[in-house]
Amino acid sequence: MTIQQLFNQDPAVIASRKIPHRPILLMSRIRLARNLEGFAFPGWSDARQRKQVYEICRDAIADAPQFNPSVHFSIGSLDETERQFLVERHLISRELCEGMTGSGVTINDNQDAAIMINEEDHLRIQVMSPKQGFDALWTLSDAIDNELEKRMDYAFRDHFGYLTACPTNLGTGMRASAMMHLPALVMTKQMERVIRAVNQLGIVARGSFGESSDPSGSIFQISNQQTLGESELEIIHRLNNVITTMVEQEHKARIRLFEQEGNLVIDRIFRAYGILKYCNLLSSGEAMNLLSMLRFASDIGMLPEVSRPQIDQMFMDVQPAHLQFCCGDRLDSDQRDVMRAEKLRAVLQSLPEPDPANIDFSKGWNPKDGESSQSSDRVKPDNLE
């Protein structure tokens, strides 16, 4: 299978027909870092050693039932756009894009599980889902990990746990993360305070593409920092508590925002709708921020809730590599800005105009995970002082 065929498979569209896209929590992910006993970490090994590790890991993954069927790519065989496409789908890290000899990735048929070979560690096992919580993802990642451990000898010490290239991953080697849409906390300038607070709990907030990435579209990746001294389930429990609190804080910030600056927020939503519907040039960063306002509108009822999956899909489709694969040609930055605007104009033709009369902050809210729930309590703008 080629990257173009992977793009044409488009599982996000299929999933959107079955999975209720949640107001705040976009996606959950668990990643496990593992290394092979007797081999230097990738950053310290030579090309011969990396190639040897690559072959051992690739063959072991191919035998794992969770990756039957699957597709495998050697990073060296991919061009820059193909690598960027995999980054945009969160199937590989930006670090693997610069992978040395012997770097690769195996992706399962549903594109919800992937294993990177010779990134910072020999293996980075990751599973993700827009619907399932950490408990289900941990069960799947643990099953994959156990299958691979039957075929390979992991570097493990009783006192330290799993040995990793970076000391911050030592122990369980697990990073659990949630992708969250937090526009109200950003607009009310509370996000910096929230980030400081979660840092004190051993949790870190980054941009949607991880370390050193910008939180475009008010999308943040929330993950654990500590991996040593706690079990996987303890880490998950602590992170779940933090995420639940952040969902509640975002919900409260949305209500306060309309109490204090309701007309301004409605104006920003209408401006975003108007620009997206009539623009001729649009950068990826501006598109993300404008789509964030439309997603916010769908969360609070100004747009129909059924429009949220379509908006979520556009977050992905406006990314540079996805635009390249959509048109089947290589585009420069200016050409991408034209095509991005064209795609968004087409989508906006199918969306109704935002309607402030439909604002309802309680509809569809479950503070524990952001999933749909039924509630008869309504908080209308004219009830807010």
GROMACS .gro file of C-alpha atoms in nm:
model
  385
    1MET     CA    1   0.000   0.000   0.000
    2THR     CA    2   0.123   0.350  -0.085
    3ILE     CA    3   0.069   0.670   0.113
    4GLN     CA    4  -0.178   0.781  -0.157
    5GLN     CA    5  -0.381   0.463  -0.098
    6LEU     CA    6  -0.363   0.528   0.277
    7PHE     CA    7  -0.505   0.875   0.211
    8ASN     CA    8  -0.781   0.738  -0.012
    9GLN     CA    9  -0.878   0.489   0.259
   10ASP     CA   10  -0.975   0.792   0.471
   11PRO     CA   11  -1.084   0.615   0.794
   12ALA     CA   12  -1.166   0.944   0.965
   13VAL     CA   13  -1.467   0.994   0.738
   14ILE     CA   14  -1.585   0.638   0.798
   15ALA     CA   15  -1.540   0.676   1.172
   16SER     CA   16  -1.729   1.006   1.175
   17ARG     CA   17  -2.044   0.825   1.063
   18LYS     CA   18  -2.029   0.595   1.364
   19ILE     CA   19  -1.863   0.791   1.644
   20PRO     CA   20  -2.021   1.088   1.822
   21HIS     CA   21  -1.752   1.358   1.811
   22ARG     CA   22  -1.722   1.505   2.159
   23PRO     CA   23  -1.734   1.875   2.242
   24ILE     CA   24  -1.399   1.910   2.421
   25LEU     CA   25  -1.211   1.579   2.417
   26LEU     CA   26  -1.107   1.509   2.058
   27MET     CA   27  -0.887   1.203   2.094
   28SER     CA   28  -0.715   0.983   2.353
   29ARG     CA   29  -0.381   0.809   2.297
   30ILE     CA   30  -0.142   0.577   2.480
   31ARG     CA   31   0.220   0.538   2.375
   32LEU     CA   32   0.471   0.286   2.510
   33ALA     CA   33   0.849   0.323   2.472
   34ARG     CA   34   1.046  -0.002   2.450
   35ASN     CA   35   1.404  -0.099   2.369
   36LEU     CA   36   1.579  -0.426   2.289
   37GLU     CA   37   1.825  -0.580   2.531
   38GLY     CA   38   2.184  -0.580   2.405
   39PHE     CA   39   2.147  -0.298   2.154
   40ALA     CA   40   2.245   0.068   2.191
   41PHE     CA   41   1.965   0.326   2.181
   42PRO     CA   42   1.904   0.454   1.825
   43GLY     CA   43   2.079   0.786   1.886
   44TRP     CA   44   2.394   0.602   1.998
   45SER     CA   45   2.400   0.316   1.748
   46ASP     CA   46   2.558   0.299   1.404
   47ALA     CA   47   2.379   0.226   1.077
   48ARG     CA   48   2.451  -0.147   1.095
   49GLN     CA   49   2.299  -0.181   1.445
   50ARG     CA   50   1.995   0.029   1.354
   51LYS     CA   51   1.932  -0.186   1.049
   52GLN     CA   52   1.958  -0.501   1.260
   53VAL     CA   53   1.710  -0.366   1.517
   54TYR     CA   54   1.482  -0.253   1.235
   55GLU     CA   55   1.462  -0.600   1.085
   56ILE     CA   56   1.403  -0.769   1.423
   57CYS     CA   57   1.124  -0.525   1.514
   58ARG     CA   58   0.960  -0.520   1.171
   59ASP     CA   59   0.936  -0.900   1.159
   60ALA     CA   60   0.804  -0.924   1.516
   61ILE     CA   61   0.534  -0.664   1.449
   62ALA     CA   62   0.427  -0.840   1.130
   63ASP     CA   63   0.354  -1.154   1.337
   64ALA     CA   64   0.140  -0.970   1.595
   65PRO     CA   65  -0.233  -1.041   1.540
   66GLN     CA   66  -0.325  -0.677   1.613
   67PHE     CA   67  -0.132  -0.580   1.299
   68ASN     CA   68  -0.285  -0.829   1.061
   69PRO     CA   69  -0.360  -0.666   0.822
   70SER     CA   70  -0.125  -0.369   0.833
   71VAL     CA   71   0.103  -0.159   0.615
   72HIS     CA   72   0.472  -0.089   0.674
   73PHE     CA   73   0.679   0.206   0.552
   74SER     CA   74   1.053   0.254   0.568
   75ILE     CA   75   1.103   0.623   0.645
   76GLY     CA   76   1.392   0.640   0.399
   77SER     CA   77   1.160   0.534   0.117
   78LEU     CA   78   0.919   0.825   0.175
   79ASP     CA   79   0.953   1.179   0.045
   80GLU     CA   80   0.903   1.487   0.261
   81THR     CA   81   0.532   1.524   0.180
   82GLU     CA   82   0.459   1.158   0.253
   83ARG     CA   83   0.631   1.184   0.589
   84GLN     CA   84   0.442   1.502   0.673
   85PHE     CA   85   0.114   1.330   0.585
   86LEU     CA   86   0.183   1.062   0.847
   87VAL     CA   87   0.268   1.332   1.103
   88GLU     CA   88  -0.059   1.515   1.031
   89ARG     CA   89  -0.249   1.192   1.097
   90HIS     CA   90  -0.055   1.148   1.424
   91LEU     CA   91   0.076   0.812   1.298
   92ILE     CA   92   0.441   0.913   1.336
   93SER     CA   93   0.622   1.185   1.529
   94ARG     CA   94   0.799   1.482   1.377
   95GLU     CA   95   1.123   1.332   1.511
   96LEU     CA   96   1.076   1.018   1.301
   97CYS     CA   97   1.049   1.238   0.989
   98GLU     CA   98   1.421   1.299   1.030
   99GLY     CA   99   1.480   0.930   1.094
  100MET     CA  100   1.820   0.779   1.030
  101THR     CA  101   1.895   0.450   0.857
  102GLY     CA  102   1.667   0.175   0.983
  103SER     CA  103   1.368   0.391   1.076
  104GLY     CA  104   1.016   0.280   0.989
  105VAL     CA  105   0.652   0.254   1.093
  106THR     CA  106   0.387  -0.018   1.084
  107ILE     CA  107   0.024   0.096   1.079
  108ASN     CA  108  -0.277  -0.127   1.133
  109ASP     CA  109  -0.566  -0.137   0.888
  110ASN     CA  110  -0.788   0.098   1.092
  111GLN     CA  111  -0.509   0.355   1.138
  112ASP     CA  112  -0.575   0.359   1.513
  113ALA     CA  113  -0.255   0.175   1.608
  114ALA     CA  114   0.099   0.233   1.486
  115ILE     CA  115   0.448   0.128   1.592
  116MET     CA  116   0.749   0.345   1.513
  117ILE     CA  117   1.088   0.175   1.482
  118ASN     CA  118   1.413   0.350   1.569
  119GLU     CA  119   1.274   0.688   1.665
  120GLU     CA  120   1.419   0.796   2.003
  121ASP     CA  121   1.366   0.438   2.125
  122HIS     CA  122   1.374   0.113   1.933
  123LEU     CA  123   0.996   0.085   1.956
  124ARG     CA  124   0.721   0.341   2.012
  125ILE     CA  125   0.388   0.157   2.037
  126GLN     CA  126   0.087   0.388   2.012
  127VAL     CA  127  -0.289   0.337   2.003
  128MET     CA  128  -0.544   0.616   1.968
  129SER     CA  129  -0.917   0.669   1.946
  130PRO     CA  130  -1.168   0.957   1.930
  131LYS     CA  131  -1.417   0.744   2.124
  132GLN     CA  132  -1.245   0.505   2.363
  133GLY     CA  133  -1.101   0.617   2.696
  134PHE     CA  134  -0.763   0.536   2.845
  135ASP     CA  135  -0.874   0.210   3.009
  136ALA     CA  136  -0.969   0.054   2.675
  137LEU     CA  137  -0.659   0.193   2.503
  138TRP     CA  138  -0.435   0.059   2.779
  139THR     CA  139  -0.589  -0.287   2.738
  140LEU     CA  140  -0.511  -0.280   2.364
  141SER     CA  141  -0.160  -0.137   2.396
  142ASP     CA  142  -0.077  -0.387   2.672
  143ALA     CA  143  -0.194  -0.674   2.451
  144ILE     CA  144   0.025  -0.551   2.164
  145ASP     CA  145   0.318  -0.507   2.402
  146ASN     CA  146   0.278  -0.862   2.536
  147GLU     CA  147   0.267  -1.005   2.184
  148LEU     CA  148   0.588  -0.829   2.089
  149GLU     CA  149   0.761  -0.929   2.412
  150LYS     CA  150   0.703  -1.294   2.320
  151ARG     CA  151   0.920  -1.235   2.012
  152MET     CA  152   1.182  -0.990   2.146
  153ASP     CA  153   1.389  -0.942   2.460
  154TYR     CA  154   1.309  -0.602   2.612
  155ALA     CA  155   1.562  -0.398   2.809
  156PHE     CA  156   1.415  -0.411   3.162
  157ARG     CA  157   1.555  -0.381   3.515
  158ASP     CA  158   1.368  -0.465   3.834
  159HIS     CA  159   1.468  -0.138   4.000
  160PHE     CA  160   1.414   0.096   3.704
  161GLY     CA  161   1.151  -0.075   3.492
  162TYR     CA  162   1.175  -0.040   3.111
  163LEU     CA  163   1.498   0.128   3.003
  164THR     CA  164   1.450   0.421   2.765
  165ALA     CA  165   1.672   0.666   2.577
  166CYS     CA  166   1.526   0.962   2.769
  167PRO     CA  167   1.526   0.934   3.151
  168THR     CA  168   1.180   1.095   3.167
  169ASN     CA  169   1.033   0.782   3.004
  170LEU     CA  170   1.206   0.538   3.241
  171GLY     CA  171   0.979   0.303   3.435
  172THR     CA  172   0.652   0.221   3.264
  173GLY     CA  173   0.765   0.391   2.942
  174MET     CA  174   0.404   0.506   2.905
  175ARG     CA  175   0.274   0.841   2.788
  176ALA     CA  176  -0.102   0.879   2.797
  177SER     CA  177  -0.236   1.189   2.626
  178ALA     CA  178  -0.564   1.354   2.537
  179MET     CA  179  -0.623   1.602   2.255
  180MET     CA  180  -0.850   1.876   2.388
  181HIS     CA  181  -1.024   2.174   2.227
  182LEU     CA  182  -1.013   2.459   2.481
  183PRO     CA  183  -1.115   2.783   2.305
  184ALA     CA  184  -1.287   2.946   2.605
  185LEU     CA  185  -0.986   2.899   2.833
  186VAL     CA  186  -0.771   3.054   2.559
  187MET     CA  187  -1.009   3.347   2.493
  188THR     CA  188  -1.044   3.424   2.865
  189LYS     CA  189  -0.662   3.409   2.900
  190GLN     CA  190  -0.683   3.135   3.163
  191MET     CA  191  -0.485   2.873   2.972
  192GLU     CA  192  -0.148   2.986   3.105
  193ARG     CA  193  -0.275   2.950   3.462
  194VAL     CA  194  -0.418   2.606   3.383
  195ILE     CA  195  -0.088   2.492   3.230
  196ARG     CA  196   0.103   2.600   3.543
  197ALA     CA  197  -0.147   2.419   3.765
  198VAL     CA  198  -0.131   2.089   3.576
  199ASN     CA  199   0.249   2.106   3.563
  200GLN     CA  200   0.249   2.089   3.943
  201LEU     CA  201   0.052   1.764   3.914
  202GLY     CA  202   0.307   1.606   3.681
  203ILE     CA  203   0.098   1.677   3.371
  204VAL     CA  204   0.213   1.878   3.069
  205ALA     CA  205   0.014   2.070   2.805
  206ARG     CA  206   0.159   2.102   2.455
  207GLY     CA  207   0.042   2.182   2.103
  208SER     CA  208  -0.145   1.920   1.901
  209PHE     CA  209   0.176   1.779   1.750
  210GLY     CA  210   0.354   1.737   2.082
  211GLU     CA  211   0.671   1.895   2.214
  212SER     CA  212   0.759   2.242   2.075
  213SER     CA  213   0.442   2.258   1.861
  214ASP     CA  214   0.199   2.550   1.873
  215PRO     CA  215  -0.159   2.500   2.000
  216SER     CA  216  -0.321   2.609   1.670
  217GLY     CA  217  -0.698   2.615   1.681
  218SER     CA  218  -0.691   2.612   2.064
  219ILE     CA  219  -0.609   2.238   2.048
  220PHE     CA  220  -0.382   2.110   2.325
  221GLN     CA  221  -0.222   1.774   2.397
  222ILE     CA  222  -0.243   1.693   2.768
  223SER     CA  223  -0.014   1.412   2.888
  224ASN     CA  224   0.166   1.270   3.190
  225GLN     CA  225   0.527   1.370   3.259
  226GLN     CA  226   0.608   1.109   3.522
  227THR     CA  227   0.658   0.745   3.422
  228LEU     CA  228   0.873   0.615   3.709
  229GLY     CA  229   0.736   0.515   4.049
  230GLU     CA  230   0.375   0.467   3.938
  231SER     CA  231   0.192   0.184   3.766
  232GLU     CA  232   0.023   0.238   3.431
  233LEU     CA  233  -0.320   0.235   3.594
  234GLU     CA  234  -0.214   0.492   3.854
  235ILE     CA  235  -0.090   0.723   3.579
  236ILE     CA  236  -0.415   0.681   3.387
  237HIS     CA  237  -0.623   0.750   3.698
  238ARG     CA  238  -0.429   1.070   3.773
  239LEU     CA  239  -0.453   1.191   3.414
  240ASN     CA  240  -0.825   1.112   3.396
  241ASN     CA  241  -0.883   1.328   3.704
  242VAL     CA  242  -0.694   1.620   3.549
  243ILE     CA  243  -0.878   1.590   3.218
  244THR     CA  244  -1.216   1.575   3.392
  245THR     CA  245  -1.129   1.896   3.577
  246MET     CA  246  -1.013   2.064   3.256
  247VAL     CA  247  -1.340   1.972   3.081
  248GLU     CA  248  -1.532   2.128   3.369
  249GLN     CA  249  -1.311   2.441   3.364
  250GLU     CA  250  -1.359   2.484   2.989
  251HIS     CA  251  -1.735   2.445   3.027
  252LYS     CA  252  -1.746   2.708   3.304
  253ALA     CA  253  -1.521   2.940   3.101
  254ARG     CA  254  -1.765   2.920   2.810
  255ILE     CA  255  -2.053   3.029   3.029
  256ARG     CA  256  -1.848   3.311   3.188
  257LEU     CA  257  -1.736   3.422   2.843
  258PHE     CA  258  -2.095   3.474   2.733
  259GLU     CA  259  -2.185   3.640   3.063
  260GLN     CA  260  -1.911   3.899   3.018
  261GLU     CA  261  -1.852   3.926   2.642
  262GLY     CA  262  -2.138   3.747   2.469
  263ASN     CA  263  -2.174   3.988   2.179
  264LEU     CA  264  -1.800   3.985   2.113
  265VAL     CA  265  -1.789   3.603   2.102
  266ILE     CA  266  -2.091   3.584   1.871
  267ASP     CA  267  -1.922   3.842   1.648
  268ARG     CA  268  -1.604   3.630   1.633
  269ILE     CA  269  -1.806   3.325   1.534
  270PHE     CA  270  -1.985   3.515   1.256
  271ARG     CA  271  -1.655   3.660   1.134
  272ALA     CA  272  -1.499   3.313   1.123
  273TYR     CA  273  -1.801   3.181   0.931
  274GLY     CA  274  -1.787   3.470   0.685
  275ILE     CA  275  -1.413   3.444   0.618
  276LEU     CA  276  -1.428   3.068   0.565
  277LYS     CA  277  -1.728   3.099   0.335
  278TYR     CA  278  -1.588   3.374   0.112
  279CYS     CA  279  -1.207   3.370   0.143
  280ASN     CA  280  -0.973   3.322  -0.153
  281LEU     CA  281  -0.645   3.276   0.034
  282LEU     CA  282  -0.599   3.106   0.371
  283SER     CA  283  -0.294   2.981   0.560
  284SER     CA  284  -0.311   2.660   0.762
  285GLY     CA  285  -0.270   2.846   1.094
  286GLU     CA  286  -0.550   3.091   1.019
  287ALA     CA  287  -0.774   2.809   0.896
  288MET     CA  288  -0.722   2.616   1.222
  289ASN     CA  289  -0.815   2.919   1.433
  290LEU     CA  290  -1.126   2.995   1.226
  291LEU     CA  291  -1.239   2.632   1.230
  292SER     CA  292  -1.191   2.636   1.607
  293MET     CA  293  -1.455   2.909   1.630
  294LEU     CA  294  -1.697   2.704   1.417
  295ARG     CA  295  -1.637   2.398   1.634
  296PHE     CA  296  -1.705   2.615   1.937
  297ALA     CA  297  -2.029   2.728   1.767
  298SER     CA  298  -2.137   2.367   1.715
  299ASP     CA  299  -2.061   2.286   2.081
  300ILE     CA  300  -2.287   2.561   2.212
  301GLY     CA  301  -2.571   2.519   1.963
  302MET     CA  302  -2.508   2.811   1.724
  303LEU     CA  303  -2.443   2.546   1.458
  304PRO     CA  304  -2.613   2.203   1.452
  305GLU     CA  305  -2.425   1.940   1.653
  306VAL     CA  306  -2.420   1.715   1.344
  307SER     CA  307  -2.184   1.965   1.179
  308ARG     CA  308  -1.906   1.893   1.433
  309PRO     CA  309  -1.770   1.577   1.260
  310GLN     CA  310  -1.749   1.769   0.933
  311ILE     CA  311  -1.557   2.050   1.103
  312ASP     CA  312  -1.328   1.795   1.272
  313GLN     CA  313  -1.250   1.643   0.934
  314MET     CA  314  -1.154   1.984   0.797
  315PHE     CA  315  -0.899   2.031   1.078
  316MET     CA  316  -0.715   1.743   0.912
  317ASP     CA  317  -0.790   1.822   0.549
  318VAL     CA  318  -0.649   2.177   0.559
  319GLN     CA  319  -0.304   2.053   0.665
  320PRO     CA  320  -0.034   2.102   0.398
  321ALA     CA  321   0.037   1.738   0.313
  322HIS     CA  322  -0.332   1.645   0.304
  323LEU     CA  323  -0.394   1.921   0.053
  324GLN     CA  324  -0.111   1.784  -0.161
  325PHE     CA  325  -0.260   1.436  -0.164
  326CYS     CA  326  -0.610   1.569  -0.222
  327CYS     CA  327  -0.509   1.740  -0.546
  328GLY     CA  328  -0.266   1.467  -0.650
  329ASP     CA  329   0.006   1.720  -0.725
  330ARG     CA  330   0.282   1.909  -0.548
  331LEU     CA  331   0.181   2.261  -0.448
  332ASP     CA  332   0.389   2.550  -0.321
  333SER     CA  333   0.277   2.751  -0.019
  334ASP     CA  334   0.078   3.009  -0.219
  335GLN     CA  335  -0.100   2.738  -0.419
  336ARG     CA  336  -0.191   2.557  -0.097
  337ASP     CA  337  -0.342   2.876   0.043
  338VAL     CA  338  -0.564   2.904  -0.266
  339MET     CA  339  -0.671   2.539  -0.255
  340ARG     CA  340  -0.731   2.549   0.121
  341ALA     CA  341  -0.968   2.842   0.078
  342GLU     CA  342  -1.144   2.665  -0.209
  343LYS     CA  343  -1.201   2.347  -0.005
  344LEU     CA  344  -1.332   2.539   0.293
  345ARG     CA  345  -1.566   2.749   0.078
  346ALA     CA  346  -1.714   2.426  -0.058
  347VAL     CA  347  -1.768   2.285   0.292
  348LEU     CA  348  -1.924   2.608   0.420
  349GLN     CA  349  -2.189   2.592   0.148
  350SER     CA  350  -2.337   2.290   0.327
  351LEU     CA  351  -2.335   2.449   0.674
  352PRO     CA  352  -2.620   2.674   0.787
  353GLU     CA  353  -2.550   3.023   0.915
  354PRO     CA  354  -2.478   3.032   1.291
  355ASP     CA  355  -2.786   3.116   1.496
  356PRO     CA  356  -2.739   3.279   1.841
  357ALA     CA  357  -3.101   3.198   1.928
  358ASN     CA  358  -3.005   2.830   1.959
  359ILE     CA  359  -2.728   2.872   2.216
  360ASP     CA  360  -2.758   2.605   2.485
  361PHE     CA  361  -2.462   2.542   2.715
  362SER     CA  362  -2.604   2.230   2.882
  363LYS     CA  363  -2.690   2.030   2.570
  364GLY     CA  364  -2.474   1.723   2.521
  365TRP     CA  365  -2.244   1.778   2.821
  366ASN     CA  366  -2.092   1.512   3.039
  367PRO     CA  367  -1.811   1.671   3.243
  368LYS     CA  368  -1.640   1.336   3.297
  369ASP     CA  369  -1.547   1.284   2.933
  370GLY     CA  370  -1.730   1.533   2.715
  371GLU     CA  371  -1.947   1.267   2.553
  372SER     CA  372  -2.310   1.327   2.471
  373SER     CA  373  -2.559   1.313   2.754
  374GLN     CA  374  -2.919   1.414   2.786
  375SER     CA  375  -3.005   1.708   3.008
  376SER     CA  376  -3.322   1.907   3.053
  377ASP     CA  377  -3.144   2.203   3.215
  378ARG     CA  378  -3.088   2.487   2.972
  379VAL     CA  379  -2.872   2.793   3.019
  380LYS     CA  380  -2.974   3.057   2.764
  381PRO     CA  381  -2.782   3.381   2.700
  382ASP     CA  382  -3.076   3.593   2.818
  383ASN     CA  383  -3.056   3.416   3.158
  384LEU     CA  384  -2.696   3.530   3.204
  385GLU     CA  385  -2.611   3.859   3.369
   0.00000   0.00000   0.00000
